[in-house]
Each structure stands twice: as C-alpha cells, then as structure tokens.
Coordinates of N, CA and C and ligand atoms in Angstrom, one line a residue:
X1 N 0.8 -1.2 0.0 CA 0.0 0.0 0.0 C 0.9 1.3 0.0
X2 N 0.4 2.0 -0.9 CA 1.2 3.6 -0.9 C 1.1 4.3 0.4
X3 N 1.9 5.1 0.9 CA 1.7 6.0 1.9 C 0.3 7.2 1.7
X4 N 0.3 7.9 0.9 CA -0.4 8.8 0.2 C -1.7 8.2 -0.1
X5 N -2.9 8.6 0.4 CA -4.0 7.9 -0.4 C -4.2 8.7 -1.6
X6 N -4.6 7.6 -2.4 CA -4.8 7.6 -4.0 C -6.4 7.2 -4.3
X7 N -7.0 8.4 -4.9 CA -8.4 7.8 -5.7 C -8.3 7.6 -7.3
X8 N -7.9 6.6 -8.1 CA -7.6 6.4 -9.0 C -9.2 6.5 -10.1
X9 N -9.3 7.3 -10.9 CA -10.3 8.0 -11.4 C -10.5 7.3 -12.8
X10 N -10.8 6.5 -13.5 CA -10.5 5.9 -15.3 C -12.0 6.3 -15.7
X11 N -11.4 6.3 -17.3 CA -13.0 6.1 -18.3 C -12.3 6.5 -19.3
X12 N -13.7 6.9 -20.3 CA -13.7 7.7 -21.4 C -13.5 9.3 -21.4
X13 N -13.3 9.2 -23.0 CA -13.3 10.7 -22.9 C -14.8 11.3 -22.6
X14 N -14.7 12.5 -22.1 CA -16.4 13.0 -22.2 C -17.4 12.5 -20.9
X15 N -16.6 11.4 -19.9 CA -17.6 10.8 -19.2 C -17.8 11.7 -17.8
X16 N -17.4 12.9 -17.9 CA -17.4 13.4 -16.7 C -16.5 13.3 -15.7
X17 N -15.4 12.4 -15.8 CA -14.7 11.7 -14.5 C -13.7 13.1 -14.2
X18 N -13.0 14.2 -15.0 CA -12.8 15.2 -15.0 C -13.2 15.8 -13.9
X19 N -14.9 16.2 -13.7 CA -15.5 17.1 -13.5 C -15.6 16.3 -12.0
X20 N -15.8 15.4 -11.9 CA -16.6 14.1 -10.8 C -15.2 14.2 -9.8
X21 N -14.0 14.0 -10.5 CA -12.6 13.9 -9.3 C -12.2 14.9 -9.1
X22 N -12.5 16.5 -9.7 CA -12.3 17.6 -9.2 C -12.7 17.9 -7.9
X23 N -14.2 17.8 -7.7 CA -15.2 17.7 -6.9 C -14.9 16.9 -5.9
X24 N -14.3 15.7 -5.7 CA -14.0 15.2 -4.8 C -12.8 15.5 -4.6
X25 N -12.3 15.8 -5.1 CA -10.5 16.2 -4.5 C -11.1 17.4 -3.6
X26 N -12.1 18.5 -4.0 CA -12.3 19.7 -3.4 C -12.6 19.1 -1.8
X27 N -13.4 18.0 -1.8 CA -14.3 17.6 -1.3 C -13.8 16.6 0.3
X28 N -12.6 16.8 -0.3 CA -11.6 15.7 0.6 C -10.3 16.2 0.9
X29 N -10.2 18.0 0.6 CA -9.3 18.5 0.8 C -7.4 17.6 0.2
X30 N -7.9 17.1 -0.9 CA -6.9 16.2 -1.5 C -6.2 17.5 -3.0
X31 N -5.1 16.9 -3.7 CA -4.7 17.4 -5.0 C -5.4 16.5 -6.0
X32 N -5.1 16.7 -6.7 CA -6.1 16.7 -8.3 C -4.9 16.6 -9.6
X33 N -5.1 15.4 -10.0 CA -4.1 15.6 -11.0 C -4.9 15.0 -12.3
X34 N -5.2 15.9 -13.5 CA -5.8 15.6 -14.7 C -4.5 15.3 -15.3
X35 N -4.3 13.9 -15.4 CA -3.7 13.3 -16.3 C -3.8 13.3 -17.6
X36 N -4.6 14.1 -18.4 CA -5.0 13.5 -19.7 C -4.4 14.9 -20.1
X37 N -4.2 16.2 -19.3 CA -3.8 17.3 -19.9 C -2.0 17.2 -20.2
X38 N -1.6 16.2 -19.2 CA -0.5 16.1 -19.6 C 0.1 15.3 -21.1
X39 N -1.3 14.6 -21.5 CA -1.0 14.2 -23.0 C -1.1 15.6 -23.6
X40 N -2.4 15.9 -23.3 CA -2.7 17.1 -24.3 C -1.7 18.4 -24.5
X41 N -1.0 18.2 -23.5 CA 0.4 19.4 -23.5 C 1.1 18.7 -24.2
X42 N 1.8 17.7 -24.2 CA 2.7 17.6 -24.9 C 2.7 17.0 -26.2
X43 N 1.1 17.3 -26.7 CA 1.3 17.1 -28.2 C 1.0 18.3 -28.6
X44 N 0.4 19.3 -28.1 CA 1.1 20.8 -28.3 C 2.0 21.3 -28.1
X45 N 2.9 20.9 -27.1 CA 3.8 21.4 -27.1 C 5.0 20.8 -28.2
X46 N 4.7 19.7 -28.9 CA 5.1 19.6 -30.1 C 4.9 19.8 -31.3
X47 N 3.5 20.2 -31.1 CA 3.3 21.2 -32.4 C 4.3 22.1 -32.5
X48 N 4.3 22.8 -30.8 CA 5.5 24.4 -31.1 C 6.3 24.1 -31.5
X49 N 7.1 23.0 -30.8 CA 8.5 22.8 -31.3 C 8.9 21.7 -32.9
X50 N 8.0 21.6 -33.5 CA 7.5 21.1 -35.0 C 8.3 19.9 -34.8
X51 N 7.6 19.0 -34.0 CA 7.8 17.6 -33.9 C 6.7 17.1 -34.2
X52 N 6.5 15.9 -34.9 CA 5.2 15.4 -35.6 C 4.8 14.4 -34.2
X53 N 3.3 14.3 -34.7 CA 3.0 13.3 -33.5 C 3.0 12.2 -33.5
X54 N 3.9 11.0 -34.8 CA 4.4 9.8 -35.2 C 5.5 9.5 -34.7
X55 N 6.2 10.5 -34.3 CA 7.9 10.5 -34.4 C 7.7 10.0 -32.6
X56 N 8.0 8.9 -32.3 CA 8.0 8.7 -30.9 C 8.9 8.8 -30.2
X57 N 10.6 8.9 -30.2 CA 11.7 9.4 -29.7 C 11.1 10.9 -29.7
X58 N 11.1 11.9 -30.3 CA 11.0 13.0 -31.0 C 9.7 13.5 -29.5
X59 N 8.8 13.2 -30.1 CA 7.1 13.3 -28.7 C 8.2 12.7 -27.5
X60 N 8.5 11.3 -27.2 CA 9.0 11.3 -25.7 C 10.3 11.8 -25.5
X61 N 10.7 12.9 -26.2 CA 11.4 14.1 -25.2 C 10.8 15.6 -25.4
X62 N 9.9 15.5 -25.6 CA 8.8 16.8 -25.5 C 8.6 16.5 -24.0
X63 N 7.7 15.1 -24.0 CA 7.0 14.6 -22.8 C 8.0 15.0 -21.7
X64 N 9.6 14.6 -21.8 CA 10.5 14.5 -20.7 C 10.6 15.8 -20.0
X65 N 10.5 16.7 -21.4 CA 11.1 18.0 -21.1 C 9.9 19.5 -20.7
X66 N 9.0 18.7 -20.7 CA 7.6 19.7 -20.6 C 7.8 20.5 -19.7
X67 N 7.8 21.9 -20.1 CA 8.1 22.7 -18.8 C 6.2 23.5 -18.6
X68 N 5.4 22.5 -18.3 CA 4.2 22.8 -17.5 C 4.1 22.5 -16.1
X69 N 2.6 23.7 -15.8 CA 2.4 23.2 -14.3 C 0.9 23.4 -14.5
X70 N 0.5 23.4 -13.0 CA -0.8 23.1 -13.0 C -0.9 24.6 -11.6
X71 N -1.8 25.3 -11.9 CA -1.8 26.5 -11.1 C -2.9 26.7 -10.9
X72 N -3.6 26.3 -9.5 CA -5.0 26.5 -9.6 C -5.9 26.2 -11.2
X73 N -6.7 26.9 -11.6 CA -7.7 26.3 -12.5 C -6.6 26.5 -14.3
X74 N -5.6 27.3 -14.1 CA -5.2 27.6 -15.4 C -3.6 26.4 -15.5
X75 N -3.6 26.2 -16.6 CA -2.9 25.4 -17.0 C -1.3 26.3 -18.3
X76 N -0.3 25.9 -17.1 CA 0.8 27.1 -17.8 C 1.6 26.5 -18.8
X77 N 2.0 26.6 -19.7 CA 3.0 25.7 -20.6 C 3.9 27.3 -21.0
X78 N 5.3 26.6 -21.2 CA 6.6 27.6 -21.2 C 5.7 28.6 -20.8
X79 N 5.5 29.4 -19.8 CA 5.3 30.5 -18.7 C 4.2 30.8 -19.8
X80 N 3.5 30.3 -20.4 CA 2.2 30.8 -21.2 C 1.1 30.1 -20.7
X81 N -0.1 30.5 -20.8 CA -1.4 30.0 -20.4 C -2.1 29.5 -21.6
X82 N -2.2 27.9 -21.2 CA -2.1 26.8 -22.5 C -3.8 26.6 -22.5
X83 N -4.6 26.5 -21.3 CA -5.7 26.1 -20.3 C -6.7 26.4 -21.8
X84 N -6.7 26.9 -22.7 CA -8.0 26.5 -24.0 C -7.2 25.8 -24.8
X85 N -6.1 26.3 -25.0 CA -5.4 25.6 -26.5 C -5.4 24.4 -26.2
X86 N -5.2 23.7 -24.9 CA -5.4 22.5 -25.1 C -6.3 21.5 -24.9
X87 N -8.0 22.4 -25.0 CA -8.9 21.7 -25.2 C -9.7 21.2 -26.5
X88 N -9.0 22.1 -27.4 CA -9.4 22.1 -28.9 C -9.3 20.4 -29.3
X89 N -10.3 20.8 -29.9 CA -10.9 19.3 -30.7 C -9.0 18.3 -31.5
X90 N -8.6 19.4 -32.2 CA -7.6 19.3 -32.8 C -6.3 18.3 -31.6
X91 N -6.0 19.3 -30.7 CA -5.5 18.8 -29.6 C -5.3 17.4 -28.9
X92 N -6.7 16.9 -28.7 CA -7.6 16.0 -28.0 C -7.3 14.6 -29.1
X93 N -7.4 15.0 -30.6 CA -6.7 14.1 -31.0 C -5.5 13.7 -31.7
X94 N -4.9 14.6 -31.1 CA -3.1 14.7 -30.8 C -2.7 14.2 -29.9
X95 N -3.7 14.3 -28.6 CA -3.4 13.7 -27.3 C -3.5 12.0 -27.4
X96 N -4.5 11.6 -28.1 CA -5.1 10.5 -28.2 C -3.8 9.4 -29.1
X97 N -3.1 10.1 -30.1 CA -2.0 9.4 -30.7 C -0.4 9.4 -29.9
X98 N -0.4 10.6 -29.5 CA 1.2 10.3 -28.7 C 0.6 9.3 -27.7
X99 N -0.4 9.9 -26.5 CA -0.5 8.5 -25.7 C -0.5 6.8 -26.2
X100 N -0.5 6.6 -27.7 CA -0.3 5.2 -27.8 C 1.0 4.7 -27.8
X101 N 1.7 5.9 -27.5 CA 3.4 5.8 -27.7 C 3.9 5.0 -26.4
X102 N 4.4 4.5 -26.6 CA 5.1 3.9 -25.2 C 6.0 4.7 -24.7
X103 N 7.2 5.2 -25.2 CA 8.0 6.0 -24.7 C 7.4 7.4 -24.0
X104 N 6.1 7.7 -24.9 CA 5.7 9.0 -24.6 C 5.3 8.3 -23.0
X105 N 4.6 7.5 -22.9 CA 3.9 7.2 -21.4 C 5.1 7.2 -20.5
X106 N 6.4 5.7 -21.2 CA 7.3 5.8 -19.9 C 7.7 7.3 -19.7
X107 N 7.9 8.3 -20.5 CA 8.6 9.6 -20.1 C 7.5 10.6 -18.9
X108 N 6.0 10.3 -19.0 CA 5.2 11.0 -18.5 C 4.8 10.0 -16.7
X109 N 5.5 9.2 -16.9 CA 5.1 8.1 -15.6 C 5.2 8.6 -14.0
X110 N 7.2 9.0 -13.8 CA 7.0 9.5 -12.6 C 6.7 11.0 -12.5
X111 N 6.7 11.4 -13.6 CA 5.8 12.4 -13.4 C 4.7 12.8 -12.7
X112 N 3.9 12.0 -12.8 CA 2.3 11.5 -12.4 C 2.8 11.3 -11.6
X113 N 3.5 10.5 -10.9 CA 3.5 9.3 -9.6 C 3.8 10.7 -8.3
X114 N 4.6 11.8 -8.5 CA 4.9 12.9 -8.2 C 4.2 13.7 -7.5
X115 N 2.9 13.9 -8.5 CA 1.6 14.6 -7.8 C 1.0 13.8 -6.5
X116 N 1.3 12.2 -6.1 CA 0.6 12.0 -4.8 C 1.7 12.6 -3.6
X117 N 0.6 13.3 -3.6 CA 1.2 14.1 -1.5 C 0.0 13.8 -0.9
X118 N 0.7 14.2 0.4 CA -0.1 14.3 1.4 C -1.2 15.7 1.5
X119 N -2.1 15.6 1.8 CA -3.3 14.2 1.5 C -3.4 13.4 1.5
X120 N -3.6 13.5 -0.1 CA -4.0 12.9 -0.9 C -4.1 13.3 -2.5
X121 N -4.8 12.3 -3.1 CA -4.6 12.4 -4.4 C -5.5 11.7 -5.3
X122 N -6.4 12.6 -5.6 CA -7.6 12.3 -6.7 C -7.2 12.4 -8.0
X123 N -7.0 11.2 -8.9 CA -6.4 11.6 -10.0 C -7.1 10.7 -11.3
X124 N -7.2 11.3 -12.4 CA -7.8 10.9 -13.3 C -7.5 11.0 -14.9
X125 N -7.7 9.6 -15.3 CA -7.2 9.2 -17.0 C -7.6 7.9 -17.1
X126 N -6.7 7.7 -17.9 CA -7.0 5.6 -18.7 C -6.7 4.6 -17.5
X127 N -5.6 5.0 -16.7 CA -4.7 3.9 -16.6 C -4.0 4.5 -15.2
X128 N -5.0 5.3 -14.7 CA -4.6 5.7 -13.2 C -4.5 4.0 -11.8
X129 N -5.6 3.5 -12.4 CA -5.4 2.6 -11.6 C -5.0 1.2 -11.9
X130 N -4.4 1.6 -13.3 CA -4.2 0.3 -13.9 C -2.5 0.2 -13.4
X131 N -1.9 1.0 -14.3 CA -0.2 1.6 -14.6 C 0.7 2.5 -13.4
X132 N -0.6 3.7 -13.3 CA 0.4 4.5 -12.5 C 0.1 4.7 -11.3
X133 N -1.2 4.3 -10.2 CA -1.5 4.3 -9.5 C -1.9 2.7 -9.0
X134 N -0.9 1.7 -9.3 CA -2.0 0.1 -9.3 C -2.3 0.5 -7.8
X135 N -1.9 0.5 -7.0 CA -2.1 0.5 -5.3 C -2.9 2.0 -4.5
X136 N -3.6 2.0 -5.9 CA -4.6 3.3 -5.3 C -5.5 2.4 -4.2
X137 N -6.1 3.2 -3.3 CA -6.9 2.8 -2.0 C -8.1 2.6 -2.8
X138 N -8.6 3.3 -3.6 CA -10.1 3.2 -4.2 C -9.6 3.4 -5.7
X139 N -10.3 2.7 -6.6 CA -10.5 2.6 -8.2 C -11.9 2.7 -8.7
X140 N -12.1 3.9 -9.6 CA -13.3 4.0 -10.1 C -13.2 4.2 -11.6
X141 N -14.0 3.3 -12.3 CA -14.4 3.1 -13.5 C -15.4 3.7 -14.0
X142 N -15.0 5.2 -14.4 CA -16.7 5.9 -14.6 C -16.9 6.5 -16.1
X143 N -18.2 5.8 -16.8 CA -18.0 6.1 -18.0 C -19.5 6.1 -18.1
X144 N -20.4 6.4 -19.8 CA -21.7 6.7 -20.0 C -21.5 6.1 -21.0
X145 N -22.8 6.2 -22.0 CA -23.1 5.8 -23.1 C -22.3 6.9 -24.6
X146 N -22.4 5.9 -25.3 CA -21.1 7.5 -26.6 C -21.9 8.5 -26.8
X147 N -23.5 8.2 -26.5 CA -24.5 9.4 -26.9 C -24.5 10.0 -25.9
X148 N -24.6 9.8 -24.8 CA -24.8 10.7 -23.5 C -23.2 12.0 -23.6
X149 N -22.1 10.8 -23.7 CA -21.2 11.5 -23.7 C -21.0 12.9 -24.9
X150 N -21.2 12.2 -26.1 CA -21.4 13.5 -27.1 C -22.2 14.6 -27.1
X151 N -23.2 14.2 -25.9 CA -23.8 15.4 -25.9 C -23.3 16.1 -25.0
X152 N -22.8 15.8 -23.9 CA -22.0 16.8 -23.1 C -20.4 17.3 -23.3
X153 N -20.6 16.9 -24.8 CA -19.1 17.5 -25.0 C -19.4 18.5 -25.7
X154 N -20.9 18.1 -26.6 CA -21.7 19.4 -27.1 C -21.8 20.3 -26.8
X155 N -22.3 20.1 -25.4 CA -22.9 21.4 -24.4 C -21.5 22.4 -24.1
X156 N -20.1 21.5 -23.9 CA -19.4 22.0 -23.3 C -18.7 23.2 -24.4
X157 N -18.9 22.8 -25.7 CA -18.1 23.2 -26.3 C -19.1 24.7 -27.0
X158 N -20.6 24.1 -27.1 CA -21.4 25.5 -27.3 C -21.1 26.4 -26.6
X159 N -21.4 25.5 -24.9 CA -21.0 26.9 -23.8 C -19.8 27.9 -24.2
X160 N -18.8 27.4 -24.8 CA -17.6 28.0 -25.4 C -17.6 28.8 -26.0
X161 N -18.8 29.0 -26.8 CA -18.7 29.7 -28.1 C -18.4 28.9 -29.0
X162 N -18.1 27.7 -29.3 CA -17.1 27.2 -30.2 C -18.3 26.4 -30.9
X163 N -17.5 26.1 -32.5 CA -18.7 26.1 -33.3 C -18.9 23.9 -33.4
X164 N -20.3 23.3 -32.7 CA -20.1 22.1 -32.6 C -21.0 21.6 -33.5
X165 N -20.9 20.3 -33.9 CA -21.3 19.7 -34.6 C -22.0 18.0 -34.3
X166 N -22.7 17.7 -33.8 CA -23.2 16.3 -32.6 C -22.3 14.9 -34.0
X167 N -23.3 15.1 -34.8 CA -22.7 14.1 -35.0 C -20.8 13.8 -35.5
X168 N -20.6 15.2 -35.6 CA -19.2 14.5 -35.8 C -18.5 14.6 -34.7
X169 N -18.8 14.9 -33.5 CA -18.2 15.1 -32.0 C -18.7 13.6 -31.7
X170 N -19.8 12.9 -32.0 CA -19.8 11.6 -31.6 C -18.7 10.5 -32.5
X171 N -18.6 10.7 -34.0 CA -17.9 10.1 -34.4 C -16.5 10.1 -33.9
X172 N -15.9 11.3 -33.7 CA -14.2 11.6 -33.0 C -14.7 10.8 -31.5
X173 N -15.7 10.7 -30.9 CA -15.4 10.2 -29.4 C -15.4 8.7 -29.7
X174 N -16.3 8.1 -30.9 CA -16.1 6.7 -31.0 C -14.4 5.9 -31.8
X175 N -14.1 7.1 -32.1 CA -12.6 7.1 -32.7 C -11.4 7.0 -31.9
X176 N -11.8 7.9 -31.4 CA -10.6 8.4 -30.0 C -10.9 6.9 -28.6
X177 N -12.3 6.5 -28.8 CA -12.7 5.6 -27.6 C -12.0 4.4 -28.2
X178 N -11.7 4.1 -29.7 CA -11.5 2.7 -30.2 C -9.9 2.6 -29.7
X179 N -9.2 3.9 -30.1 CA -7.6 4.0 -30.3 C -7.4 4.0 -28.8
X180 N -7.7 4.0 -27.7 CA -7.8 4.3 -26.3 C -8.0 3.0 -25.9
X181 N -8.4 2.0 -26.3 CA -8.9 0.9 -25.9 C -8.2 -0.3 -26.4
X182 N -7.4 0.1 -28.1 CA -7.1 -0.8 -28.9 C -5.5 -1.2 -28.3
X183 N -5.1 0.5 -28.5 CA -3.4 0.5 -28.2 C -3.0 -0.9 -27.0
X184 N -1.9 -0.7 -27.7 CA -1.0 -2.1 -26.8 C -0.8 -2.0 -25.1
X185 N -0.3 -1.1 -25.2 CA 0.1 -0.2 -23.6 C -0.8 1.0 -22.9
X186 N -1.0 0.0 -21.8 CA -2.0 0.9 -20.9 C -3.6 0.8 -21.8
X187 N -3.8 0.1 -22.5 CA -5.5 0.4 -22.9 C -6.2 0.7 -21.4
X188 N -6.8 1.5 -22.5 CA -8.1 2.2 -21.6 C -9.1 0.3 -21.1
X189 N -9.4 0.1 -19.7 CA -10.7 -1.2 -19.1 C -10.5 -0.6 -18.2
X190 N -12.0 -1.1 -17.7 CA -12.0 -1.3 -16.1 C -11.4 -2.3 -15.9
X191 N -10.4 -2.1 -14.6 CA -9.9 -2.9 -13.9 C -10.6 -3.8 -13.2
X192 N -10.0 -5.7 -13.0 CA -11.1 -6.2 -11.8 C -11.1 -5.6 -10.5
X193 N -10.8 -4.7 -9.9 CA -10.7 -4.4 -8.3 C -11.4 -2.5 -8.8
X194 N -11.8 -2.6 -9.7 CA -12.2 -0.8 -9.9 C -13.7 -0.9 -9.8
X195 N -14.4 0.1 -9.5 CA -16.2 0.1 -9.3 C -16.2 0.7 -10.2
X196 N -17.8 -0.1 -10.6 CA -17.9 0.8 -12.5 C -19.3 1.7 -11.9
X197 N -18.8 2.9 -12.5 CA -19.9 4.0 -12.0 C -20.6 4.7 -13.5
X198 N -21.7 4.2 -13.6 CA -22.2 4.6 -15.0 C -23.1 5.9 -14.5
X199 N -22.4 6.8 -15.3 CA -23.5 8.2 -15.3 C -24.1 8.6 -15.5
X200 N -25.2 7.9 -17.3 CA -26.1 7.7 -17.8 C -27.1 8.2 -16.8
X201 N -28.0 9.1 -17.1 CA -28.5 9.7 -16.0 C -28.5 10.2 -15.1
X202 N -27.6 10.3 -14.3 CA -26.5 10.6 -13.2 C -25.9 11.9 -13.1
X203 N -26.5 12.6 -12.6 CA -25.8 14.6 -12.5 C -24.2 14.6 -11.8
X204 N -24.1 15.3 -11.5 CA -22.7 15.4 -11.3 C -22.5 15.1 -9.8
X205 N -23.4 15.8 -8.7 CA -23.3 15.6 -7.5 C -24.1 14.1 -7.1
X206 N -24.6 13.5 -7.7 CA -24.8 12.3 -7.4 C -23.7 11.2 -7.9
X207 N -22.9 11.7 -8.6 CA -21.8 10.8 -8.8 C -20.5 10.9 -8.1
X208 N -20.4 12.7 -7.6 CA -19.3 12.5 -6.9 C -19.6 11.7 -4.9
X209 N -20.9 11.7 -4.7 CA -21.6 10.8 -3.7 C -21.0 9.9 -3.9
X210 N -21.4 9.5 -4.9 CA -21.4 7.7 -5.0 C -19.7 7.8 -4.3
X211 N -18.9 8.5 -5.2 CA -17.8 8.0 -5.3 C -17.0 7.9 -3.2
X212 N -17.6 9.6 -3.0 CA -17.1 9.9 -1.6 C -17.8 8.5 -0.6
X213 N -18.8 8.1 -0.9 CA -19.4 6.6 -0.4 C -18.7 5.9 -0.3
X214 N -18.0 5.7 -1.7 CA -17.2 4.1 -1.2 C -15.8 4.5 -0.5
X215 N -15.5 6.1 -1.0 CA -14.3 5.8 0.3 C -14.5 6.0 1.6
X216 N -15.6 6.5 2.3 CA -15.9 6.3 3.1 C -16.0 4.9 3.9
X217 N -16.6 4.4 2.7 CA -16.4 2.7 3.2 C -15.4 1.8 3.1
X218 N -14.3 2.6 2.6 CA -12.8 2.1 3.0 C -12.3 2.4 4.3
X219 N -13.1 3.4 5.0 CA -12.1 3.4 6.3 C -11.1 4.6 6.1
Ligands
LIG301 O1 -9.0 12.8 -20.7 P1 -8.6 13.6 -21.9 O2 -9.6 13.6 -23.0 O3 -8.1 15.0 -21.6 O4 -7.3 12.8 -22.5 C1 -6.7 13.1 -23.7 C2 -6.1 11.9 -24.4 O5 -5.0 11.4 -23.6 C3 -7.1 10.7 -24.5 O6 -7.3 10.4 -25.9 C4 -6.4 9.5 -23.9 C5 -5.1 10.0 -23.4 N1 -4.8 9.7 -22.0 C6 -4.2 8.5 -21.7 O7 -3.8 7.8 -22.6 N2 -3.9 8.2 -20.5 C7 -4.3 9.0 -19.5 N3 -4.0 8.6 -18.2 C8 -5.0 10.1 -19.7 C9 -5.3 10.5 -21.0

C-alpha cells in the first residue's frame, strides 16, 4: 500500500470523470491531477517545437522536457497560459496518438507518480489505476453511453462559443474511444478491483456521492 492515499479516477473521454474527481478532490481536501492534460500538453507542445505526432523518440522528449504546471484552475506551458489551446478538438486528437506511444507514457510516468502528497490524491485518465497508480486505495471506473457523452461534449463546447457539430463530436469520441482501448500499452478497461460507475442519468453531484461513499467505506 502507498503511503499517500490515492483515488484512482478511469474512463472515457467525455464521461465526466474530469468534473466528478475535481469535486471530490475539493471535497476531501486532496490534490487533483488531470492526467490526460498532460498528454494534451505535450502534443502541443510539439506542435511548437515542430515535432510530428508519429515521431515517438522526437514526442517522448517533449513529454521529458515539458516545462508545465498546473496553477490552480489555469494550466501554464513555457510560462504561457495553455488552459484552452489545449482543449481544442484538434488537440484532443493529438493527445489520443502520442499516448499510444510507449516512450511517450514511460517519459510521463513519474511524473504523475509525483503529484501523490499528502493528503491525498484524486487523479484521473486511462490507466490511473491500472499503470500509475495500481495500489490506489479506491479505483473507479466511470464512463456513460457514446451518446450521452457526445452530448455533453456538445454542451461544453457550445458553452464556449465554439462552433459544434453532434454528429461528428460523436464520431471523433467513438474514434478516439477505439484508439484508447485498442493500443497495446496501458489500454483504456476497467480494472477487476475498480467500481464501475455509469453516469447515464446521473448529475454530477450524485456521482461525486457515490464515489465519496465508497471511500468512506474504505475506512
Ligand atoms: O482525458 P482527456 O480527453 O483529456 O485525454 C486526452 C487523451 O489522452 C485521450 O485520448 C487519452 C489520453 N490519455 C491516456 O492515454 N492516459 C491517461 N492517463 C489520460 C489520457
């Protein structure tokens, strides 16, 4: 068992689990580590530095050398504020191809491992409780239907201003969900020891319940 307790957070893209372990990190006075921004930095951040997103030596020393942090709600890359550029659709599936890279993961590994302090440490991606967190105290598996999820990626991105499109925001999430699941290393499953928490009708504060439930019933 790790010293640091660990809530090890997995799913899909779109499923909320973002929004769901924010909320309980608040909630438990723990850190918060969105894993998945750290893909998404560093296949921007190789855009900057005109590294393609095939070249996998090339991406895992982007990954090595990423000089981001995480500052309250904004997200800094080289002393610039990255926190929208790296939500773009474009991005997201930049993110989705370096992470099939193996080097890119091993270079992003103890990095992640890093963020658990004391506290604690609510953290969330593919493979929080598979890879980088196996000996998290609690594992949660939270994911929805591809239509539920497309629609709240809809919402999120209208909220934005930004111009969306349902059906082809579902197509990229069933694309991005295939490459996430197919890759060799670290695929996106529920683990056997993770609770699967389906959201499918499920608001947000009834999910971060569920979740503060079961660790409560860890003791
Ligand atoms: O959760 P997200 O949409 O921000 O993640 C972006 C991409 O990064 C997603 O396609 C999968 C990948 N990812 C990963 O492989 N492992 C993680 N722990 C987190 C994200």
């Amino acid at each position: 068992m790790q010293l640091v307790p660990v809530i090890a957070i997995d799913g899909p893209s779109a499923s909320g689990k973002g929004t769901v372990a924010q909320r309980v990190a608040e909630a438990l006075g723990f850190h918060y580590l969105d894993s998945g921004a750290l893909y998404r930095l560093t296949a921007l951040a190789a855009v900057r530095r005109g590294v393609s997103w095939d070249d996998e030596a090339g991406v895992a020393g982007v990954a090595a050398t990423l000089d981001a942090r995480f500052d309250g709600d904004r997200i800094v890359l080289d002393e610039r504020d990255a926190s929208s550029a790296i939500r773009s659709e474009d991005i997201g599936v930049g993110a989705s191809r370096v992470a099939a890279l193996p080097a890119v993961r091993a270079a992003l590994l103890q990095r992640q491992r890093g963020y658990a302090r004391m506290p604690g440490l609510v953290a969330d991606g593919r493979d929080m409780g598979s890879v980088v967190f196996p000996e998290a105290q609690l594992k949660v598996f939270l994911t929805a239907s591809a239509a539920v999820r497309a629609e709240r990626r809809y919402k999120q991105l209208a909220g934005r201003g930004e111009q969306a499109d349902l059906a082809a925001i579902t197509a990229d999430l069933e694309a991005r969900d295939a490459r996430d699941r197919a890759r060799t290393v670290a695929p996106l499953a529920q683990q056997p020891d993770a609770r699967l928490l389906d959201t499918d009708g499920l608001g947000v504060e009834a999910a971060v319940e569920q979740v503060l439930a079961w660790w409560r019933e860890r003791g």
